[in-house]
Short mmCIF file of C-alpha atoms and ligand atoms in Angstrom, two decimals:
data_model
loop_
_atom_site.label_atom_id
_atom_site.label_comp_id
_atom_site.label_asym_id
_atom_site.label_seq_id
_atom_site.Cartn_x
_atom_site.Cartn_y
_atom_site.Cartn_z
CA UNK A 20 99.78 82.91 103.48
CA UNK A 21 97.47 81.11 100.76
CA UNK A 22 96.18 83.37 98.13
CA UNK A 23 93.81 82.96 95.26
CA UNK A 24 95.42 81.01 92.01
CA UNK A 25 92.53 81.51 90.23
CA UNK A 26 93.93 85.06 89.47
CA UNK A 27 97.01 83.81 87.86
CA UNK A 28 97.79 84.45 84.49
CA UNK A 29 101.00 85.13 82.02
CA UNK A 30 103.76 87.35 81.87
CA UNK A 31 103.78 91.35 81.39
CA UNK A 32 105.78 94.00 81.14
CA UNK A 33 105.16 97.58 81.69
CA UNK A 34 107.44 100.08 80.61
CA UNK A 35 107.65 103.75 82.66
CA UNK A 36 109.28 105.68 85.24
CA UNK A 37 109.24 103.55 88.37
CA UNK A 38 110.37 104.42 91.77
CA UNK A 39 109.71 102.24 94.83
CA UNK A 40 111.54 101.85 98.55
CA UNK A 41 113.93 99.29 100.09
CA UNK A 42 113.63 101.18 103.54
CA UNK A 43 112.91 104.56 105.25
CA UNK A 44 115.05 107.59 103.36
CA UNK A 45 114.66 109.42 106.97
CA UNK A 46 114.78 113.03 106.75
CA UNK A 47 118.17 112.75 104.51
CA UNK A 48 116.32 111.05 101.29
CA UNK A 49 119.32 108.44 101.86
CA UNK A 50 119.99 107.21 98.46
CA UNK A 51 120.11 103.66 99.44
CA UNK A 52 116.63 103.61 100.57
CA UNK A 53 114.76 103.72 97.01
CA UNK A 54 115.37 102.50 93.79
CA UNK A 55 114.57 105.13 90.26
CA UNK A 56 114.18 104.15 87.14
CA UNK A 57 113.62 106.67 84.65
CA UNK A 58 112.76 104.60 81.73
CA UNK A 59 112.02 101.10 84.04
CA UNK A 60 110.88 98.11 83.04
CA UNK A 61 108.23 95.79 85.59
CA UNK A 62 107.62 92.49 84.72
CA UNK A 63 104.74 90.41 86.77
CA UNK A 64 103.74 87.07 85.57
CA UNK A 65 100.84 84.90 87.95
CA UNK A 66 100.18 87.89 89.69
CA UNK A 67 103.61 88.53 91.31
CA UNK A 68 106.99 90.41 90.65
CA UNK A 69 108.91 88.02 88.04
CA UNK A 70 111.79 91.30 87.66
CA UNK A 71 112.25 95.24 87.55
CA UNK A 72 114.90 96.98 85.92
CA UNK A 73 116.25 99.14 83.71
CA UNK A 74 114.18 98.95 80.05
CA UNK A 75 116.69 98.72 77.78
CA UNK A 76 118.43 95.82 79.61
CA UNK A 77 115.31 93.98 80.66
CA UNK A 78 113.62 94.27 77.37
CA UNK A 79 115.77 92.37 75.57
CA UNK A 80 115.56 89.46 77.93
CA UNK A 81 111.62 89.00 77.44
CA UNK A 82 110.44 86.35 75.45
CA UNK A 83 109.46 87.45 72.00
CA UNK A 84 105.86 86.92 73.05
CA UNK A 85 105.54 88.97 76.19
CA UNK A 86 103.12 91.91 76.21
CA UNK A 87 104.77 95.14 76.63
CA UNK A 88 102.20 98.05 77.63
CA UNK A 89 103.90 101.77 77.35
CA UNK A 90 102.98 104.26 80.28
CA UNK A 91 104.33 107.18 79.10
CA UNK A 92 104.73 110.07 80.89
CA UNK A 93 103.84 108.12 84.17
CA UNK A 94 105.25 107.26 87.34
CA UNK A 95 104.93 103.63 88.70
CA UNK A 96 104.56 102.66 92.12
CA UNK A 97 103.61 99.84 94.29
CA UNK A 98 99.88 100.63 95.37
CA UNK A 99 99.58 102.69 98.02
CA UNK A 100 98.74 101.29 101.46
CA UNK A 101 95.92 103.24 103.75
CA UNK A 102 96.44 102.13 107.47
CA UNK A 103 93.73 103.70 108.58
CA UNK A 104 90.11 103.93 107.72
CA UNK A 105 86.69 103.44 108.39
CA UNK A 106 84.53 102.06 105.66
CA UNK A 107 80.90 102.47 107.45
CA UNK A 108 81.87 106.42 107.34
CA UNK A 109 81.89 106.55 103.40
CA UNK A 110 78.46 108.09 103.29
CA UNK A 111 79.81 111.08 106.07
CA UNK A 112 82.43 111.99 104.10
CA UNK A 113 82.46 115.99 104.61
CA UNK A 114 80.97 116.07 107.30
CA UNK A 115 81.53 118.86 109.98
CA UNK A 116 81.45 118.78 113.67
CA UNK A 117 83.04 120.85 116.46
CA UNK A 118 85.20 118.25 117.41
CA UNK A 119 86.15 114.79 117.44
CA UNK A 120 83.50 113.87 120.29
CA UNK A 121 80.79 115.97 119.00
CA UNK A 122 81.30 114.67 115.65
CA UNK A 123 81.07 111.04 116.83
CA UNK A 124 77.78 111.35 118.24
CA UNK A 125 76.05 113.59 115.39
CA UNK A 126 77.09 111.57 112.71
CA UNK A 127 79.69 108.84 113.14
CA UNK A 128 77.54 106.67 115.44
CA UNK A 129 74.04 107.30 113.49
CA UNK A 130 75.40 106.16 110.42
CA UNK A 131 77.23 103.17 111.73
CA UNK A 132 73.88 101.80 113.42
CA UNK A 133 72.94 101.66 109.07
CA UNK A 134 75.11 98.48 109.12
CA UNK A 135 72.73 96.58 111.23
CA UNK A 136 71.28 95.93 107.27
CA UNK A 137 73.58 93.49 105.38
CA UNK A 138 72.82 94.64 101.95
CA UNK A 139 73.79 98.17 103.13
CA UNK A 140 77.03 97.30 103.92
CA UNK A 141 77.76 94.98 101.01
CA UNK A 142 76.22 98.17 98.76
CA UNK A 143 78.96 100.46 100.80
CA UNK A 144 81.43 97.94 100.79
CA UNK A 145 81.56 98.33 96.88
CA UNK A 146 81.63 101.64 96.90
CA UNK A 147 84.22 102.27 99.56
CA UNK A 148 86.66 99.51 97.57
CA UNK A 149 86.16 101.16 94.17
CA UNK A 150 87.06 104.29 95.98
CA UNK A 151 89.80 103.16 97.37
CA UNK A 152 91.36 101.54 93.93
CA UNK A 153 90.48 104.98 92.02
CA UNK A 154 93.25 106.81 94.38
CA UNK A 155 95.64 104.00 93.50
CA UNK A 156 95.18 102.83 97.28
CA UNK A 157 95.54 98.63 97.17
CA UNK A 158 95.46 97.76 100.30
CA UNK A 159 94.03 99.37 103.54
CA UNK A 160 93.38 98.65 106.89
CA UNK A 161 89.86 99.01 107.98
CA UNK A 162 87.37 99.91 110.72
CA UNK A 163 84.18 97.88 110.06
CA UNK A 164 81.43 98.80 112.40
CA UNK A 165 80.25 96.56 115.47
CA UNK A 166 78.14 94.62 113.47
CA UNK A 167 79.83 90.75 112.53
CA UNK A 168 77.68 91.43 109.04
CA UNK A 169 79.19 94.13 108.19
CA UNK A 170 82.95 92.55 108.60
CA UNK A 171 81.39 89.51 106.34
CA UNK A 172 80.50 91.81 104.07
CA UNK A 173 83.27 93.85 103.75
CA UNK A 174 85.92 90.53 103.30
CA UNK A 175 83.49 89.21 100.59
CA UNK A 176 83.64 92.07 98.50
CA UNK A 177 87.21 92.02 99.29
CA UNK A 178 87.84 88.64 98.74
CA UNK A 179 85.48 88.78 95.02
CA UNK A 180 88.57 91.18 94.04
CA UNK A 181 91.66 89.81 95.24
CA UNK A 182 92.49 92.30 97.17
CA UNK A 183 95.18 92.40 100.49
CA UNK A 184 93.28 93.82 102.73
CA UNK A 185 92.52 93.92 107.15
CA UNK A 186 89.75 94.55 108.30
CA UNK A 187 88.25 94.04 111.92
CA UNK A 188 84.97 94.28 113.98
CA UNK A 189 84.54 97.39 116.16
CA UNK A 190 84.72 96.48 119.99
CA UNK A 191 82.37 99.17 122.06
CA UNK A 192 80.26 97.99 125.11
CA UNK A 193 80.01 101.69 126.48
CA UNK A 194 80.21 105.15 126.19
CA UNK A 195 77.96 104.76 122.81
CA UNK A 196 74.59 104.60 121.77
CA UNK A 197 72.67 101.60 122.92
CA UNK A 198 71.83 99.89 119.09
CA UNK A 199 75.44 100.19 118.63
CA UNK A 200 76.44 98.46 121.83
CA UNK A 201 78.10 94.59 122.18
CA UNK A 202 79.36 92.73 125.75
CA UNK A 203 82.28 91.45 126.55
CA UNK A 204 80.77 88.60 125.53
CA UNK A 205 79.63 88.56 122.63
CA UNK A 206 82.46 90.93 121.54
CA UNK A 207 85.09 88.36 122.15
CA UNK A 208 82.89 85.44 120.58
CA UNK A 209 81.97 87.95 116.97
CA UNK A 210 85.32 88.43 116.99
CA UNK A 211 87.09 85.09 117.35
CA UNK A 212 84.50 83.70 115.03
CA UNK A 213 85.49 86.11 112.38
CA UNK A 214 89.35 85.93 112.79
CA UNK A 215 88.77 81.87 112.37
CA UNK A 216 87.22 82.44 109.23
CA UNK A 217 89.06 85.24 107.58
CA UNK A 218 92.51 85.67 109.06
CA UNK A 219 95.08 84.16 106.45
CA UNK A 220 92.21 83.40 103.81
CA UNK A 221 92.95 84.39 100.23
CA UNK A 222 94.53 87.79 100.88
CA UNK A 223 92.60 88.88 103.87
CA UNK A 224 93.76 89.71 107.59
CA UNK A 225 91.81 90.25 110.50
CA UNK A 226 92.32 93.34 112.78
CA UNK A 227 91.23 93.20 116.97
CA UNK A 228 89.45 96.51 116.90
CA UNK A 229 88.48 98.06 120.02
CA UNK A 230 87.11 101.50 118.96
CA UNK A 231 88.95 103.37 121.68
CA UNK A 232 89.45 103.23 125.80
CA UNK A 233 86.51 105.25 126.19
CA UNK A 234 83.84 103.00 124.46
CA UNK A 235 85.08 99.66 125.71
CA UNK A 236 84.79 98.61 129.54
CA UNK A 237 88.03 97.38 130.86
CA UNK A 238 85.92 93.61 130.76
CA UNK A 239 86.30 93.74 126.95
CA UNK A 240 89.66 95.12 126.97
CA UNK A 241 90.92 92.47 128.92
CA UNK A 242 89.08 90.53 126.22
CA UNK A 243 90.80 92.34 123.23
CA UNK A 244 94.19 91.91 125.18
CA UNK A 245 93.15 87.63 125.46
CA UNK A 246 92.56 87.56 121.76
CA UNK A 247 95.56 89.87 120.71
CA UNK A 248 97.57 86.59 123.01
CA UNK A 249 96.15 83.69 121.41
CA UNK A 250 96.32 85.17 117.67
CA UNK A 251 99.65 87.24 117.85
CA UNK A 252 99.96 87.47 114.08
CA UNK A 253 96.76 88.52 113.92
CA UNK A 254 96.26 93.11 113.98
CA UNK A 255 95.25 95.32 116.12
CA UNK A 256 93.86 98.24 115.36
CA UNK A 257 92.31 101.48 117.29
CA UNK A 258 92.63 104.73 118.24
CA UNK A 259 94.99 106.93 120.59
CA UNK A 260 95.77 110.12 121.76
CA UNK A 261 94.24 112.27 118.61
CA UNK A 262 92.16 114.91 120.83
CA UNK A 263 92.50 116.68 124.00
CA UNK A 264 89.27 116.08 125.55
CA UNK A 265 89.30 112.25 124.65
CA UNK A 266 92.33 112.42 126.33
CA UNK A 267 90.88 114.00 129.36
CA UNK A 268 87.96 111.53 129.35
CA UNK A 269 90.46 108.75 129.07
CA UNK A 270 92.34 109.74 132.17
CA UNK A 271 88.79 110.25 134.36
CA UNK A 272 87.69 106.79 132.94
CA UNK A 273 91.34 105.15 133.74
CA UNK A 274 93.02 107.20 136.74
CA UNK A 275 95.45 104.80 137.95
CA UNK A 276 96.87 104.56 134.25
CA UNK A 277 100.64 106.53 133.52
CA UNK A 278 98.63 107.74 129.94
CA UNK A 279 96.13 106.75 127.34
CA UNK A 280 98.70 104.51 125.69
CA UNK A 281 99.05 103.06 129.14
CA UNK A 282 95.55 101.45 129.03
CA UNK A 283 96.10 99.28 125.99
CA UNK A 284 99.60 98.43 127.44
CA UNK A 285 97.89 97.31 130.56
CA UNK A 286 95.72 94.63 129.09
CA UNK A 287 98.32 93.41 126.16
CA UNK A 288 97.33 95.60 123.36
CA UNK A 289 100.94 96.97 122.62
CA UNK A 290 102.75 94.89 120.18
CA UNK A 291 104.39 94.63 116.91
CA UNK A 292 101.59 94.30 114.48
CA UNK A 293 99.35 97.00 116.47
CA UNK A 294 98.38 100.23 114.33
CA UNK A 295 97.27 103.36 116.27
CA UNK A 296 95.51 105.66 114.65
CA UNK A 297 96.59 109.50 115.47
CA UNK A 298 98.56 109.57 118.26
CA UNK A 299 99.14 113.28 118.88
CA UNK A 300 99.05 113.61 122.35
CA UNK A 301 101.81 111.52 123.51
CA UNK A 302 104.72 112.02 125.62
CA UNK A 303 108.14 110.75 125.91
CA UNK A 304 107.62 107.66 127.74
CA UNK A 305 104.78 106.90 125.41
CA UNK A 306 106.60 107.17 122.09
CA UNK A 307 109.26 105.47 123.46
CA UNK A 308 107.12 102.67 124.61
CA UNK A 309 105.75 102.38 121.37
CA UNK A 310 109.15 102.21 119.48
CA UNK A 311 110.57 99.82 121.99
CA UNK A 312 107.03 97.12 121.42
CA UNK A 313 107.52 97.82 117.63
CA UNK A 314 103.91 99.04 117.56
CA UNK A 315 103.03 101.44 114.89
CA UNK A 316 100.92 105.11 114.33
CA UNK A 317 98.95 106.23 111.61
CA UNK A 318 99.79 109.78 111.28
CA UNK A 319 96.26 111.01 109.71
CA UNK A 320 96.90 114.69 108.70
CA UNK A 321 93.51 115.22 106.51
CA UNK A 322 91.49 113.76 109.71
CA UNK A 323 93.38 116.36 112.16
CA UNK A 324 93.22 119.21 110.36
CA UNK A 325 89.58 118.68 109.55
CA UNK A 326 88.53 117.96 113.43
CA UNK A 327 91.27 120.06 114.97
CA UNK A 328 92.84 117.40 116.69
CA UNK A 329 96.51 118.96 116.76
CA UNK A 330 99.49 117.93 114.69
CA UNK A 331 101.37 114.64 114.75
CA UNK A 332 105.09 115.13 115.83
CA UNK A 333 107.38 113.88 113.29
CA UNK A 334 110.20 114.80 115.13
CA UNK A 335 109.56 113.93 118.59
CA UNK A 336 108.32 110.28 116.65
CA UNK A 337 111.79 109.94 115.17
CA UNK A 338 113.85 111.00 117.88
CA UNK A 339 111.85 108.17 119.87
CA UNK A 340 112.38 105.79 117.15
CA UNK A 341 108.55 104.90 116.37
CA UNK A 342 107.20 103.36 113.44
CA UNK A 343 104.38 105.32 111.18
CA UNK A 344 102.77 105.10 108.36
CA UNK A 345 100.10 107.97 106.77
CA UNK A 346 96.52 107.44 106.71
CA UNK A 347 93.25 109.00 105.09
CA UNK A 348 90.80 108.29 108.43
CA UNK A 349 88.06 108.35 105.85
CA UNK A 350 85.44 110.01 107.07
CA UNK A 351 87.40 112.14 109.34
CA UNK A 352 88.61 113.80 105.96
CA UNK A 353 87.56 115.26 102.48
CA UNK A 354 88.49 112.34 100.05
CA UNK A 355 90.33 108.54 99.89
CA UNK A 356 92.91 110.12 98.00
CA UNK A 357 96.43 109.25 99.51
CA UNK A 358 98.04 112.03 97.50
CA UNK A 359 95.95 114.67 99.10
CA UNK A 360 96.72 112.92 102.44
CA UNK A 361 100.80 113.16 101.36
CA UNK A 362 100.14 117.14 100.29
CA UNK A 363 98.40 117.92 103.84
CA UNK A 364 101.19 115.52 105.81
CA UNK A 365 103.71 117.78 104.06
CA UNK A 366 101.64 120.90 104.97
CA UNK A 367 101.37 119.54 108.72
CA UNK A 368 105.36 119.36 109.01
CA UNK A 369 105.82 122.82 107.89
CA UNK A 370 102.87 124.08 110.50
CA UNK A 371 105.34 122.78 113.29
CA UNK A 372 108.70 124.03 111.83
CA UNK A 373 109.58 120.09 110.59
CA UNK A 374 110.22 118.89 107.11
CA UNK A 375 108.76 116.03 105.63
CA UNK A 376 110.68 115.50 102.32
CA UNK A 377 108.58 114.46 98.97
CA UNK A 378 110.57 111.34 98.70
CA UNK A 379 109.74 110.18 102.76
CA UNK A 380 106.11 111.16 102.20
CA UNK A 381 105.62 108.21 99.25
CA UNK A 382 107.67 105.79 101.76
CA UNK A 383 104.92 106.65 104.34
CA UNK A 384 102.42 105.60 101.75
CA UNK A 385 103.94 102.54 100.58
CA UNK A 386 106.56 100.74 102.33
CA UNK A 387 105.69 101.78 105.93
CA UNK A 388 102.37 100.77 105.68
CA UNK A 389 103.56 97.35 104.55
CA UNK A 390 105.62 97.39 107.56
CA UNK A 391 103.27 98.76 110.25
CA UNK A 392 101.03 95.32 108.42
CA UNK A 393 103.68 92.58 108.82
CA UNK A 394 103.33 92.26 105.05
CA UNK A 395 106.55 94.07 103.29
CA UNK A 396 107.20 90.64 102.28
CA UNK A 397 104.44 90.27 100.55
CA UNK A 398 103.89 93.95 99.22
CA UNK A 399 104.66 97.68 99.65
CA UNK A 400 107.92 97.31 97.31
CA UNK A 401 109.07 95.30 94.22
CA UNK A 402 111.17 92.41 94.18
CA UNK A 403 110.94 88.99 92.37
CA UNK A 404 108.27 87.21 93.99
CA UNK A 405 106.20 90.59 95.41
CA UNK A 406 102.60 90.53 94.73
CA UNK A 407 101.93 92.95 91.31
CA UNK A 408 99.91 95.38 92.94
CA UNK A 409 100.72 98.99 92.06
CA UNK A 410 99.68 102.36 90.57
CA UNK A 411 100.43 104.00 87.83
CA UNK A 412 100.49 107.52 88.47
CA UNK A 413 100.03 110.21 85.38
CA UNK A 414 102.37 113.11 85.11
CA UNK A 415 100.84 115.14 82.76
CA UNK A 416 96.87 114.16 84.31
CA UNK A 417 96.32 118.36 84.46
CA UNK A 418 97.22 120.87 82.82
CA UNK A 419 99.00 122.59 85.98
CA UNK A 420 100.70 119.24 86.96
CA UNK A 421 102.42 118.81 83.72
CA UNK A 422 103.72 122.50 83.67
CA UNK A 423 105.29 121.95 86.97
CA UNK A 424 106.37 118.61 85.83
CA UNK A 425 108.31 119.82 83.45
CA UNK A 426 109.87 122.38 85.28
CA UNK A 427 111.03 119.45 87.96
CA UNK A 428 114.37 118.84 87.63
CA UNK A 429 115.09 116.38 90.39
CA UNK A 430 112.92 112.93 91.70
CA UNK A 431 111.85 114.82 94.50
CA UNK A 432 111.15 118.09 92.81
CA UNK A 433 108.24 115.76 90.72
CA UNK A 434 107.02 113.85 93.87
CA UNK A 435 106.48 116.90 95.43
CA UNK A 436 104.48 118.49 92.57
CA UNK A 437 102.22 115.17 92.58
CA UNK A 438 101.84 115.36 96.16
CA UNK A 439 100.75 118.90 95.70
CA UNK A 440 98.67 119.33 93.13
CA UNK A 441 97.52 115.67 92.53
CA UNK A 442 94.27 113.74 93.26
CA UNK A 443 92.14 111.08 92.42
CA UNK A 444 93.11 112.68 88.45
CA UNK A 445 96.47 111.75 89.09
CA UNK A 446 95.97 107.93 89.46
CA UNK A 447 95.54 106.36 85.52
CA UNK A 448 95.35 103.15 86.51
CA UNK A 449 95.72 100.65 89.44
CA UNK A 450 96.75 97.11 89.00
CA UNK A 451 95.88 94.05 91.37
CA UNK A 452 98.12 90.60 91.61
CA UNK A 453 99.43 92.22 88.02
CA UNK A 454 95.64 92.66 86.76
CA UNK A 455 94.15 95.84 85.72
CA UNK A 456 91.51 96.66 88.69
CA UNK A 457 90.88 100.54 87.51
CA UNK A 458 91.52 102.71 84.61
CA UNK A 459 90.39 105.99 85.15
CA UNK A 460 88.10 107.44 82.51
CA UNK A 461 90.13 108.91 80.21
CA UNK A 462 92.50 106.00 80.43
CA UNK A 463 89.89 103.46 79.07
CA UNK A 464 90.67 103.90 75.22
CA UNK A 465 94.18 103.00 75.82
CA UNK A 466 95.22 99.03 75.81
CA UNK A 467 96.88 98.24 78.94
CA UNK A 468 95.02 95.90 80.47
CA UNK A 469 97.08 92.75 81.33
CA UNK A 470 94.65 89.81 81.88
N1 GUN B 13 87.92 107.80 117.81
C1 GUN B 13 86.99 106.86 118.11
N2 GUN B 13 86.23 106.58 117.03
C2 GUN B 13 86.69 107.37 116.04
C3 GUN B 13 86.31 107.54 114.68
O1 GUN B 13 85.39 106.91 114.16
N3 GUN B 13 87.02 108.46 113.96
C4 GUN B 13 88.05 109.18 114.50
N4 GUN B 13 88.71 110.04 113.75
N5 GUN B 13 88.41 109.04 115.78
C5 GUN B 13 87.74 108.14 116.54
ZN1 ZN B 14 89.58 106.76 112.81
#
């Protein structure tokens, strides 16, 4: 997949803890699955991966010229991927609502119809990207709202920054306000149009995004299904399973379906490259289904907690075999911060009597995101020849965190402390195809900027 050259520039190496994954540590934190260095070295050159290593070995290799930058006391990560967000729903962040349905209608759908105006979503589109690059998130996979505009908008600003990211135009001919409302139709034509120009350009990816069952007729799924056939690289991307009365409404609006999951696989929607956002409610058959089609789910923890949707089964997923990632489901949480997301993930396991181990969570929030994409080739870990996108991730960024930092003894007793206690704070600086994209605040003074 082409990218932009115009961001390529020389080599760099920067010198700091680094940990990233080669596959999923499961609930054992299999030592095979990640790779620690405690005093690493990372060296990108045009934007990519040229090595990674151990310092003192790597350092002497480097050309006398290279550019070393020292993050010390940090942690450094590929950037963390979001697979699951909605960007129209930056300005609702916070918001309360009984529950999911309730919430929808008193402030998700009013402030989508706000993207009928272009410059409002290219002014949110900003906003929502340097968001996402403050938490150290890199790539993301987004809801845009049903308006084609706001898609353009949202791959421009994309696109201006070199950013990986998918994006997709909400499907909803039902169920919804009228101003929000498209066909079949037109729907299928927005849609096309819009995967034609942006699937596969510079770093960009398109997403098929029928809201959910309830707000598309089965016309337009059968639509979503045709598309999801004629583009199979391209994503899909919706909801399932994350409340019990959508689930109840799904079952009146679809009764000769087995379950909700049963709708999408009914009109083609359940493949590899498919991201579900939630899925709570499932049952056996269900998560088996979706480990067998290689389909993925977004566990969002933040977003169920917040609407009281119920909590995502990590054990019933792995005894099925399924694929998932973690997700923010900004605005159905507090914040875009992916650490936060990893602290209430970890706090969601414990509510059911699981374990998610501190090492598995930042796999969730990497690699398996890159997976649940089709794009670990391209990022989610390092290798020679990985696109240099990645965080850098500040151990001593409070007061509290460094205490307990010290007091770590193990990997995992750290990770856990960060996905505790950190934030936004935590995240120094976040690099894009090896360029410096954010340096939070009290980072700025400091030279590390590799251009
Ligand atoms: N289900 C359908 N639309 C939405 C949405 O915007 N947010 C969440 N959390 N769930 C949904
Ligand atoms: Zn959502």
């Amino acid at each position: 997949m082409a990218h932009r050259t115009d961001a390529a520039h020389g080599l760099c190496a920067h010198r700091g803890a680094i940990l990233h994954f080669r596959s999923d540590p499961g609930t054992h934190d299999d030592r095979e699955s990640f790779e620690f260095f405690d005093d690493g070295l990372l060296v990108t050159a045009d934007g990519q991966v040229a090595s990674i290593g151990p310092a003192r070995e790597l350092l002497s290799a480097l050309p006398t010229d290279a550019r070393v930058v020292e993050h010390r006391d940090s942690l450094l990560m590929p950037g963390f991927v979001d697979t699951h967000i909605h960007y129209p729903q930056t300005d609702i962040i916070g918001t309360g609502g009984r529950q999911l349905l309730d919430w929808l209608q008193n402030h998700t759908y009013p402030t989508e119809g706000e993207f009928a105006d272009p410059a409002h979503a290219r002014e949110v589109a900003e906003i929502f990207l340097d968001e996402l690059l403050r938490n150290g998130t890199t790539t993301a996979l987004v809801f845009c709202s049903v308006h084609p505009t706001s898609v353009q908008a949202f791959f421009e600003a994309a696109a201006a920054r070199h950013l990986r990211m998918a994006a997709g135009k909400v499907l909803m001919d039902r169920n919804c306000p009228e101003y929000l409302r498209d066909s079949p139709e037109t729907g299928e034509r927005d849609s096309r149009e819009l995967l034609e120009a942006w699937h596969g350009r510079e770093r960009l990816l398109y997403a098929i995004t029928p809201r959910f069952a309830p707000t598309s007729s089965e016309a337009q799924l059968a639509s979503a299904g045709r598309l999801a056939g004629e583009y199979p690289d391209a994503l899909i991307h919706t909801h399932l399973a994350e409340n019990p009365d959508e689930v109840a409404w799904v079952q009146r609006l679809f009764p000769q379906a087995r379950s909700y999951l049963d709708v999408y696989d009914h009109y083609g929607l359940v493949r590899e490259r498919a991201i579900y956002a939630h899925c709570i409610h499932l049952d056996h058959t269900d998560r088996a289904r979706l480990a067998q089609s290689g389909a993925s789910a977004a566990f969002c923890p933040t977003s169920n907690l917040r609407l009281g949707s119920g909590l995502f089964d990590l054990k019933a997923a792995d005894a099925a075999g399924m694929r998932f990632s973690v997700a923010t489901d900004v605005a159905g949480r507090r914040s875009f911060s992916m650490l936060q997301t990893l602290g209430d993930a970890y706090k969601v396991a414990q509510l059911s009597h699981q374990h998610l181990s501190p090492l598995r969570a930042f796999y969730l929030a990497t690699l398996a995101g890159a997976r649940a994409l089709g794009i670990d080739h391209r990022i989610g870990r390092f290798a020679a020849g990985m696109e240099a996108d990645f965080v850098v991730l500040d151990l001593r960024a409070t007061a509290l965190i460094a205490r307990r930092i010290a007091r770590s003894r193990t990997l995992a007793e750290k990770l856990l402390a960060l996905l505790s206690l950190g934030d936004d704070r935590a995240v120094a600086r976040t690099y894009i195809l090896g360029r410096q994209a954010h340096a939070r605040a009290a980072s700025r003074s400091g030279s590390a900027a590799c251009t």
